Amino acid sequence: MDTQSQLQTYLSHVDIDAAAAKAYIALVKLGPVSALQLSKATGSSRTQTYRHLETLQAKGLVSSEQLSYGTLFRSLPLENLEATIAMREAETTALKHDLKDMSELLQHLAGASGPKATTHHYYGLAGLKQANWNLTKATQEYRVFEAAHLSQHLDAAFTKRHRERQIERQLISYDLTNDTEAKAADLEPFAPSRAFLRHIDPKILTISFEVYIYDNVVTLLDYSKENPHALEIHHPTLYQMMFQLFEAMWQLGEPLEITY
């Protein structure tokens, strides 16, 4: 990815589209110019250029100077986005703070304590990420019939944040796998004192499907390219049965040391 594309991608995260980003980059290169000059440099109409300039001014990335012969526009430092980013952080904090209250309101609307047994479907890679993120909300611990490490399924940035979240919440994990070795490089970051892995012979149990077990929840995850999705089943009775099945298989497994 070239420099311009990288900048455009970054600016898109603060609601600056590719055309406005192109105008900003052109201003950085050209120095103070009129809207007409910027329009010619970017190949946009004057109407579009003024719209892009308004967007950039609202983000604190462009200033204007009224002169006797017209208005000149100049780029301002990219660091000016700190105010926008800080605002985003504040909004995110508020959303997190209110999430539990809103969830309780919805449960109240559904009636009393809400349904005792439900299923949630998640589709595509975004859905798989959501199902995995839900796992980090487990109380104290979770268990996994592991077909492959998370890093083999999802992108590195999400995988890293997912594991960091587990460490933050001090979760204990029990992973049962057909793998015969466990490398720290495939698991990092992790807390060695809270990550337990065991190998089970595929002749006893072939783990070809990912299953999570935690907090009265059983999650089935299909990472196939054809139909990636996850099914999250909230059901105390099913959870108890799957918990017992996992424990029985765990006893048949052999501890795996994490090698560095």
PDB file of C-alpha atoms in Angstrom:
ATOM      1  CA  MET A   1       0.000   0.000   0.000  1.00  0.00           C
ATOM      2  CA  ASP A   2       1.506   3.376  -1.032  1.00  0.00           C
ATOM      3  CA  THR A   3       1.762   6.403   1.260  1.00  0.00           C
ATOM      4  CA  GLN A   4      -1.325   8.149  -0.123  1.00  0.00           C
ATOM      5  CA  SER A   5      -3.436   5.016   0.259  1.00  0.00           C
ATOM      6  CA  GLN A   6      -2.224   4.586   3.840  1.00  0.00           C
ATOM      7  CA  LEU A   7      -3.156   8.172   4.667  1.00  0.00           C
ATOM      8  CA  GLN A   8      -6.555   7.834   3.003  1.00  0.00           C
ATOM      9  CA  THR A   9      -7.255   4.655   4.962  1.00  0.00           C
ATOM     10  CA  TYR A  10      -6.251   6.314   8.223  1.00  0.00           C
ATOM     11  CA  LEU A  11      -8.367   9.409   7.587  1.00  0.00           C
ATOM     12  CA  SER A  12     -11.374   7.258   6.681  1.00  0.00           C
ATOM     13  CA  HIS A  13     -11.466   6.190  10.356  1.00  0.00           C
ATOM     14  CA  VAL A  14     -12.335   9.761  11.333  1.00  0.00           C
ATOM     15  CA  ASP A  15     -15.031  10.136   8.655  1.00  0.00           C
ATOM     16  CA  ILE A  16     -12.862  11.810   6.010  1.00  0.00           C
ATOM     17  CA  ASP A  17     -13.575  10.163   2.694  1.00  0.00           C
ATOM     18  CA  ALA A  18     -10.970   9.379   0.025  1.00  0.00           C
ATOM     19  CA  ALA A  19     -11.691  12.515  -2.036  1.00  0.00           C
ATOM     20  CA  ALA A  20     -11.384  14.837   0.972  1.00  0.00           C
ATOM     21  CA  ALA A  21      -8.225  13.013   2.039  1.00  0.00           C
ATOM     22  CA  LYS A  22      -6.835  13.544  -1.469  1.00  0.00           C
ATOM     23  CA  ALA A  23      -7.564  17.277  -1.129  1.00  0.00           C
ATOM     24  CA  TYR A  24      -5.771  17.391   2.235  1.00  0.00           C
ATOM     25  CA  ILE A  25      -2.710  15.598   0.861  1.00  0.00           C
ATOM     26  CA  ALA A  26      -2.650  17.989  -2.099  1.00  0.00           C
ATOM     27  CA  LEU A  27      -2.742  20.975   0.278  1.00  0.00           C
ATOM     28  CA  VAL A  28       0.187  19.545   2.227  1.00  0.00           C
ATOM     29  CA  LYS A  29       2.180  19.285  -0.999  1.00  0.00           C
ATOM     30  CA  LEU A  30       1.107  22.577  -2.590  1.00  0.00           C
ATOM     31  CA  GLY A  31       1.105  24.902   0.394  1.00  0.00           C
ATOM     32  CA  PRO A  32      -1.447  27.769   0.577  1.00  0.00           C
ATOM     33  CA  VAL A  33      -3.685  27.779  -2.530  1.00  0.00           C
ATOM     34  CA  SER A  34      -7.076  28.956  -3.652  1.00  0.00           C
ATOM     35  CA  ALA A  35     -10.022  26.600  -3.992  1.00  0.00           C
ATOM     36  CA  LEU A  36      -9.685  26.893  -7.795  1.00  0.00           C
ATOM     37  CA  GLN A  37      -6.037  25.855  -7.694  1.00  0.00           C
ATOM     38  CA  LEU A  38      -6.846  22.943  -5.407  1.00  0.00           C
ATOM     39  CA  SER A  39      -9.715  21.939  -7.671  1.00  0.00           C
ATOM     40  CA  LYS A  40      -7.379  21.743 -10.665  1.00  0.00           C
ATOM     41  CA  ALA A  41      -4.739  19.845  -8.703  1.00  0.00           C
ATOM     42  CA  THR A  42      -7.163  17.170  -7.492  1.00  0.00           C
ATOM     43  CA  GLY A  43      -9.414  16.962 -10.545  1.00  0.00           C
ATOM     44  CA  SER A  44     -12.521  17.725  -8.488  1.00  0.00           C
ATOM     45  CA  SER A  45     -15.123  20.340  -9.317  1.00  0.00           C
ATOM     46  CA  ARG A  46     -15.071  23.600  -7.357  1.00  0.00           C
ATOM     47  CA  THR A  47     -18.334  22.624  -5.644  1.00  0.00           C
ATOM     48  CA  GLN A  48     -16.833  19.313  -4.537  1.00  0.00           C
ATOM     49  CA  THR A  49     -13.616  21.013  -3.482  1.00  0.00           C
ATOM     50  CA  TYR A  50     -15.449  23.476  -1.244  1.00  0.00           C
ATOM     51  CA  ARG A  51     -17.317  20.559   0.327  1.00  0.00           C
ATOM     52  CA  HIS A  52     -14.042  18.738   0.993  1.00  0.00           C
ATOM     53  CA  LEU A  53     -12.529  21.901   2.485  1.00  0.00           C
ATOM     54  CA  GLU A  54     -15.504  22.280   4.821  1.00  0.00           C
ATOM     55  CA  THR A  55     -15.039  18.697   6.006  1.00  0.00           C
ATOM     56  CA  LEU A  56     -11.339  19.242   6.600  1.00  0.00           C
ATOM     57  CA  GLN A  57     -11.911  22.540   8.392  1.00  0.00           C
ATOM     58  CA  ALA A  58     -14.423  20.851  10.697  1.00  0.00           C
ATOM     59  CA  LYS A  59     -11.722  18.308  11.608  1.00  0.00           C
ATOM     60  CA  GLY A  60      -9.157  21.044  12.241  1.00  0.00           C
ATOM     61  CA  LEU A  61      -6.979  20.056   9.297  1.00  0.00           C
ATOM     62  CA  VAL A  62      -7.418  23.151   7.126  1.00  0.00           C
ATOM     63  CA  SER A  63      -7.411  26.889   7.791  1.00  0.00           C
ATOM     64  CA  SER A  64      -8.506  29.705   5.498  1.00  0.00           C
ATOM     65  CA  GLU A  65      -7.120  33.195   5.119  1.00  0.00           C
ATOM     66  CA  GLN A  66      -9.155  35.988   3.565  1.00  0.00           C
ATOM     67  CA  LEU A  67      -7.002  38.225   1.353  1.00  0.00           C
ATOM     68  CA  SER A  68      -7.880  41.166  -0.853  1.00  0.00           C
ATOM     69  CA  TYR A  69      -7.707  39.013  -3.962  1.00  0.00           C
ATOM     70  CA  GLY A  70      -9.480  35.954  -2.551  1.00  0.00           C
ATOM     71  CA  THR A  71      -9.300  33.159   0.005  1.00  0.00           C
ATOM     72  CA  LEU A  72      -6.268  30.949   0.511  1.00  0.00           C
ATOM     73  CA  PHE A  73      -6.493  27.555   2.153  1.00  0.00           C
ATOM     74  CA  ARG A  74      -3.589  25.882   3.927  1.00  0.00           C
ATOM     75  CA  SER A  75      -3.125  22.491   5.579  1.00  0.00           C
ATOM     76  CA  LEU A  76      -2.782  22.183   9.337  1.00  0.00           C
ATOM     77  CA  PRO A  77      -0.884  19.418  11.202  1.00  0.00           C
ATOM     78  CA  LEU A  78      -2.386  15.946  11.255  1.00  0.00           C
ATOM     79  CA  GLU A  79      -1.909  16.005  15.044  1.00  0.00           C
ATOM     80  CA  ASN A  80      -4.945  18.307  15.173  1.00  0.00           C
ATOM     81  CA  LEU A  81      -7.018  15.120  14.901  1.00  0.00           C
ATOM     82  CA  GLU A  82      -6.221  14.465  18.566  1.00  0.00           C
ATOM     83  CA  ALA A  83      -9.338  16.432  19.553  1.00  0.00           C
ATOM     84  CA  THR A  84     -11.512  14.279  17.286  1.00  0.00           C
ATOM     85  CA  ILE A  85      -9.889  11.092  18.569  1.00  0.00           C
ATOM     86  CA  ALA A  86     -10.333  12.192  22.192  1.00  0.00           C
ATOM     87  CA  MET A  87     -13.998  12.844  21.493  1.00  0.00           C
ATOM     88  CA  ARG A  88     -14.330   9.364  19.977  1.00  0.00           C
ATOM     89  CA  GLU A  89     -12.724   7.862  23.075  1.00  0.00           C
ATOM     90  CA  ALA A  90     -15.158   9.741  25.305  1.00  0.00           C
ATOM     91  CA  GLU A  91     -18.104   8.549  23.214  1.00  0.00           C
ATOM     92  CA  THR A  92     -16.838   4.957  23.343  1.00  0.00           C
ATOM     93  CA  THR A  93     -16.424   5.157  27.123  1.00  0.00           C
ATOM     94  CA  ALA A  94     -19.973   6.457  27.483  1.00  0.00           C
ATOM     95  CA  LEU A  95     -21.330   3.693  25.248  1.00  0.00           C
ATOM     96  CA  LYS A  96     -19.525   1.031  27.282  1.00  0.00           C
ATOM     97  CA  HIS A  97     -20.791   2.588  30.511  1.00  0.00           C
ATOM     98  CA  ASP A  98     -24.416   2.555  29.346  1.00  0.00           C
ATOM     99  CA  LEU A  99     -24.313  -0.868  27.633  1.00  0.00           C
ATOM    100  CA  LYS A 100     -25.251  -2.894  30.706  1.00  0.00           C
ATOM    101  CA  ASP A 101     -28.106  -0.526  31.621  1.00  0.00           C
ATOM    102  CA  MET A 102     -29.498  -0.668  28.086  1.00  0.00           C
ATOM    103  CA  SER A 103     -29.244  -4.465  28.080  1.00  0.00           C
ATOM    104  CA  GLU A 104     -31.177  -4.642  31.332  1.00  0.00           C
ATOM    105  CA  LEU A 105     -33.847  -2.344  29.901  1.00  0.00           C
ATOM    106  CA  LEU A 106     -34.275  -4.649  26.913  1.00  0.00           C
ATOM    107  CA  GLN A 107     -34.528  -7.680  29.201  1.00  0.00           C
ATOM    108  CA  HIS A 108     -37.184  -5.843  31.190  1.00  0.00           C
ATOM    109  CA  LEU A 109     -39.125  -5.194  27.982  1.00  0.00           C
ATOM    110  CA  ALA A 110     -38.790  -8.888  27.120  1.00  0.00           C
ATOM    111  CA  GLY A 111     -40.321  -9.741  30.479  1.00  0.00           C
ATOM    112  CA  ALA A 112     -38.763 -10.190  33.912  1.00  0.00           C
ATOM    113  CA  SER A 113     -35.332 -11.767  33.691  1.00  0.00           C
ATOM    114  CA  GLY A 114     -35.566 -12.494  29.987  1.00  0.00           C
ATOM    115  CA  PRO A 115     -35.434 -15.832  28.195  1.00  0.00           C
ATOM    116  CA  LYS A 116     -33.636 -18.726  29.903  1.00  0.00           C
ATOM    117  CA  ALA A 117     -32.519 -20.403  26.690  1.00  0.00           C
ATOM    118  CA  THR A 118     -31.652 -18.518  23.492  1.00  0.00           C
ATOM    119  CA  THR A 119     -29.553 -18.892  20.352  1.00  0.00           C
ATOM    120  CA  HIS A 120     -27.564 -16.119  18.683  1.00  0.00           C
ATOM    121  CA  HIS A 121     -26.325 -16.388  15.107  1.00  0.00           C
ATOM    122  CA  TYR A 122     -23.284 -14.496  13.828  1.00  0.00           C
ATOM    123  CA  TYR A 123     -22.306 -14.407  10.162  1.00  0.00           C
ATOM    124  CA  GLY A 124     -19.103 -13.682   8.249  1.00  0.00           C
ATOM    125  CA  LEU A 125     -15.738 -12.697   9.686  1.00  0.00           C
ATOM    126  CA  ALA A 126     -17.312  -9.801  11.597  1.00  0.00           C
ATOM    127  CA  GLY A 127     -19.711 -12.251  13.205  1.00  0.00           C
ATOM    128  CA  LEU A 128     -16.912 -14.642  14.134  1.00  0.00           C
ATOM    129  CA  LYS A 129     -15.030 -11.760  15.741  1.00  0.00           C
ATOM    130  CA  GLN A 130     -18.102 -10.828  17.778  1.00  0.00           C
ATOM    131  CA  ALA A 131     -18.567 -14.414  18.979  1.00  0.00           C
ATOM    132  CA  ASN A 132     -14.895 -14.533  19.957  1.00  0.00           C
ATOM    133  CA  TRP A 133     -15.123 -11.182  21.729  1.00  0.00           C
ATOM    134  CA  ASN A 134     -18.081 -12.506  23.709  1.00  0.00           C
ATOM    135  CA  LEU A 135     -15.747 -15.216  24.999  1.00  0.00           C
ATOM    136  CA  THR A 136     -13.629 -12.538  26.710  1.00  0.00           C
ATOM    137  CA  LYS A 137     -16.677 -11.679  28.837  1.00  0.00           C
ATOM    138  CA  ALA A 138     -16.523 -15.092  30.525  1.00  0.00           C
ATOM    139  CA  THR A 139     -16.528 -15.225  34.315  1.00  0.00           C
ATOM    140  CA  GLN A 140     -13.116 -16.409  35.497  1.00  0.00           C
ATOM    141  CA  GLU A 141     -12.586 -19.216  32.960  1.00  0.00           C
ATOM    142  CA  TYR A 142     -13.531 -20.881  29.695  1.00  0.00           C
ATOM    143  CA  ARG A 143     -12.919 -24.179  27.882  1.00  0.00           C
ATOM    144  CA  VAL A 144     -12.185 -24.776  24.213  1.00  0.00           C
ATOM    145  CA  PHE A 145     -12.222 -27.759  21.901  1.00  0.00           C
ATOM    146  CA  GLU A 146      -9.576 -26.137  19.703  1.00  0.00           C
ATOM    147  CA  ALA A 147      -9.255 -27.007  16.019  1.00  0.00           C
ATOM    148  CA  ALA A 148      -6.634 -24.293  15.412  1.00  0.00           C
ATOM    149  CA  HIS A 149      -5.181 -21.229  17.127  1.00  0.00           C
ATOM    150  CA  LEU A 150      -7.216 -18.036  16.809  1.00  0.00           C
ATOM    151  CA  SER A 151      -4.340 -16.430  14.877  1.00  0.00           C
ATOM    152  CA  GLN A 152      -4.880 -19.017  12.128  1.00  0.00           C
ATOM    153  CA  HIS A 153      -8.488 -17.919  11.735  1.00  0.00           C
ATOM    154  CA  LEU A 154      -8.573 -14.136  12.232  1.00  0.00           C
ATOM    155  CA  ASP A 155      -6.305 -11.139  11.587  1.00  0.00           C
ATOM    156  CA  ALA A 156      -3.327 -10.366  13.816  1.00  0.00           C
ATOM    157  CA  ALA A 157      -4.668  -7.059  15.175  1.00  0.00           C
ATOM    158  CA  PHE A 158      -7.925  -8.596  16.424  1.00  0.00           C
ATOM    159  CA  THR A 159      -6.173 -11.689  17.774  1.00  0.00           C
ATOM    160  CA  LYS A 160      -3.703  -9.561  19.764  1.00  0.00           C
ATOM    161  CA  ARG A 161      -6.448  -7.376  21.258  1.00  0.00           C
ATOM    162  CA  HIS A 162      -8.530 -10.474  22.057  1.00  0.00           C
ATOM    163  CA  ARG A 163      -5.669 -12.037  24.009  1.00  0.00           C
ATOM    164  CA  GLU A 164      -4.839  -8.761  25.726  1.00  0.00           C
ATOM    165  CA  ARG A 165      -8.456  -8.570  26.863  1.00  0.00           C
ATOM    166  CA  GLN A 166      -8.202 -12.056  28.354  1.00  0.00           C
ATOM    167  CA  ILE A 167      -5.129 -10.965  30.320  1.00  0.00           C
ATOM    168  CA  GLU A 168      -6.873  -7.779  31.487  1.00  0.00           C
ATOM    169  CA  ARG A 169      -9.787  -9.840  32.803  1.00  0.00           C
ATOM    170  CA  GLN A 170      -7.445 -12.488  34.275  1.00  0.00           C
ATOM    171  CA  LEU A 171      -9.299 -15.293  32.546  1.00  0.00           C
ATOM    172  CA  ILE A 172      -8.176 -18.901  32.907  1.00  0.00           C
ATOM    173  CA  SER A 173      -8.287 -20.928  29.701  1.00  0.00           C
ATOM    174  CA  TYR A 174      -8.370 -24.683  29.142  1.00  0.00           C
ATOM    175  CA  ASP A 175      -7.600 -25.657  25.556  1.00  0.00           C
ATOM    176  CA  LEU A 176      -7.942 -29.243  24.341  1.00  0.00           C
ATOM    177  CA  THR A 177      -6.281 -29.839  20.990  1.00  0.00           C
ATOM    178  CA  ASN A 178      -4.998 -32.531  18.637  1.00  0.00           C
ATOM    179  CA  ASP A 179      -1.763 -30.537  18.227  1.00  0.00           C
ATOM    180  CA  THR A 180       1.323 -32.162  19.686  1.00  0.00           C
ATOM    181  CA  GLU A 181       3.178 -28.922  20.419  1.00  0.00           C
ATOM    182  CA  ALA A 182       2.395 -25.399  21.565  1.00  0.00           C
ATOM    183  CA  LYS A 183       4.643 -22.488  20.618  1.00  0.00           C
ATOM    184  CA  ALA A 184       4.557 -19.232  22.544  1.00  0.00           C
ATOM    185  CA  ALA A 185       4.815 -17.285  19.273  1.00  0.00           C
ATOM    186  CA  ASP A 186       1.402 -18.694  18.241  1.00  0.00           C
ATOM    187  CA  LEU A 187      -0.237 -17.735  21.529  1.00  0.00           C
ATOM    188  CA  GLU A 188       1.252 -14.381  22.537  1.00  0.00           C
ATOM    189  CA  PRO A 189       0.335 -12.355  24.396  1.00  0.00           C
ATOM    190  CA  PHE A 190      -0.783 -14.755  27.150  1.00  0.00           C
ATOM    191  CA  ALA A 191      -0.431 -15.323  30.885  1.00  0.00           C
ATOM    192  CA  PRO A 192       1.476 -18.611  31.380  1.00  0.00           C
ATOM    193  CA  SER A 193      -0.022 -19.158  34.837  1.00  0.00           C
ATOM    194  CA  ARG A 194      -3.568 -19.002  33.456  1.00  0.00           C
ATOM    195  CA  ALA A 195      -3.251 -20.790  30.104  1.00  0.00           C
ATOM    196  CA  PHE A 196      -3.539 -24.582  30.188  1.00  0.00           C
ATOM    197  CA  LEU A 197      -3.295 -26.794  27.124  1.00  0.00           C
ATOM    198  CA  ARG A 198      -3.645 -30.529  26.656  1.00  0.00           C
ATOM    199  CA  HIS A 199      -3.175 -32.807  23.666  1.00  0.00           C
ATOM    200  CA  ILE A 200      -5.737 -35.508  23.025  1.00  0.00           C
ATOM    201  CA  ASP A 201      -5.059 -38.312  20.580  1.00  0.00           C
ATOM    202  CA  PRO A 202      -7.291 -37.884  17.486  1.00  0.00           C
ATOM    203  CA  LYS A 203      -8.022 -41.619  17.766  1.00  0.00           C
ATOM    204  CA  ILE A 204      -9.899 -40.781  20.961  1.00  0.00           C
ATOM    205  CA  LEU A 205     -11.392 -37.506  19.714  1.00  0.00           C
ATOM    206  CA  THR A 206     -10.760 -35.750  16.419  1.00  0.00           C
ATOM    207  CA  ILE A 207     -11.300 -32.032  16.980  1.00  0.00           C
ATOM    208  CA  SER A 208     -12.334 -30.702  13.590  1.00  0.00           C
ATOM    209  CA  PHE A 209     -14.791 -28.080  14.834  1.00  0.00           C
ATOM    210  CA  GLU A 210     -14.198 -25.222  17.266  1.00  0.00           C
ATOM    211  CA  VAL A 211     -16.355 -25.212  20.413  1.00  0.00           C
ATOM    212  CA  TYR A 212     -16.321 -22.724  23.327  1.00  0.00           C
ATOM    213  CA  ILE A 213     -17.825 -23.574  26.723  1.00  0.00           C
ATOM    214  CA  TYR A 214     -18.358 -20.895  29.376  1.00  0.00           C
ATOM    215  CA  ASP A 215     -20.996 -19.288  31.626  1.00  0.00           C
ATOM    216  CA  ASN A 216     -23.981 -21.416  30.495  1.00  0.00           C
ATOM    217  CA  VAL A 217     -22.964 -20.750  26.890  1.00  0.00           C
ATOM    218  CA  VAL A 218     -21.852 -23.188  24.195  1.00  0.00           C
ATOM    219  CA  THR A 219     -20.525 -21.570  21.015  1.00  0.00           C
ATOM    220  CA  LEU A 220     -19.971 -23.454  17.760  1.00  0.00           C
ATOM    221  CA  LEU A 221     -17.661 -21.734  15.264  1.00  0.00           C
ATOM    222  CA  ASP A 222     -17.353 -22.540  11.580  1.00  0.00           C
ATOM    223  CA  TYR A 223     -14.316 -20.830  10.045  1.00  0.00           C
ATOM    224  CA  SER A 224     -14.824 -22.285   6.555  1.00  0.00           C
ATOM    225  CA  LYS A 225     -14.359 -19.848   3.663  1.00  0.00           C
ATOM    226  CA  GLU A 226     -17.644 -20.931   2.117  1.00  0.00           C
ATOM    227  CA  ASN A 227     -19.886 -20.143   5.068  1.00  0.00           C
ATOM    228  CA  PRO A 228     -18.119 -18.557   8.048  1.00  0.00           C
ATOM    229  CA  HIS A 229     -20.476 -18.214  10.988  1.00  0.00           C
ATOM    230  CA  ALA A 230     -20.958 -18.905  14.682  1.00  0.00           C
ATOM    231  CA  LEU A 231     -23.884 -20.253  16.685  1.00  0.00           C
ATOM    232  CA  GLU A 232     -23.985 -19.164  20.324  1.00  0.00           C
ATOM    233  CA  ILE A 233     -26.338 -21.262  22.461  1.00  0.00           C
ATOM    234  CA  HIS A 234     -27.325 -19.950  25.884  1.00  0.00           C
ATOM    235  CA  HIS A 235     -28.699 -23.014  27.652  1.00  0.00           C
ATOM    236  CA  PRO A 236     -27.750 -24.152  31.198  1.00  0.00           C
ATOM    237  CA  THR A 237     -28.560 -27.821  30.607  1.00  0.00           C
ATOM    238  CA  LEU A 238     -26.578 -28.039  27.357  1.00  0.00           C
ATOM    239  CA  TYR A 239     -23.726 -26.170  29.043  1.00  0.00           C
ATOM    240  CA  GLN A 240     -23.598 -28.693  31.903  1.00  0.00           C
ATOM    241  CA  MET A 241     -23.505 -31.625  29.500  1.00  0.00           C
ATOM    242  CA  MET A 242     -20.760 -30.056  27.347  1.00  0.00           C
ATOM    243  CA  PHE A 243     -18.801 -29.115  30.474  1.00  0.00           C
ATOM    244  CA  GLN A 244     -18.877 -32.730  31.665  1.00  0.00           C
ATOM    245  CA  LEU A 245     -17.899 -34.000  28.208  1.00  0.00           C
ATOM    246  CA  PHE A 246     -14.972 -31.588  28.093  1.00  0.00           C
ATOM    247  CA  GLU A 247     -13.787 -32.606  31.576  1.00  0.00           C
ATOM    248  CA  ALA A 248     -13.921 -36.295  30.620  1.00  0.00           C
ATOM    249  CA  MET A 249     -11.852 -35.652  27.477  1.00  0.00           C
ATOM    250  CA  TRP A 250      -9.503 -33.371  29.445  1.00  0.00           C
ATOM    251  CA  GLN A 251      -8.642 -36.239  31.787  1.00  0.00           C
ATOM    252  CA  LEU A 252      -7.684 -38.355  28.777  1.00  0.00           C
ATOM    253  CA  GLY A 253      -5.395 -35.651  27.420  1.00  0.00           C
ATOM    254  CA  GLU A 254      -1.716 -35.012  28.094  1.00  0.00           C
ATOM    255  CA  PRO A 255      -0.414 -31.619  29.242  1.00  0.00           C
ATOM    256  CA  LEU A 256       1.289 -29.550  26.562  1.00  0.00           C
ATOM    257  CA  GLU A 257       4.203 -27.359  27.551  1.00  0.00           C
ATOM    258  CA  ILE A 258       4.410 -23.988  25.847  1.00  0.00           C
ATOM    259  CA  THR A 259       7.828 -23.724  24.187  1.00  0.00           C
ATOM    260  CA  TYR A 260       9.666 -20.471  23.477  1.00  0.00           C
TER     261      TYR A 260
END
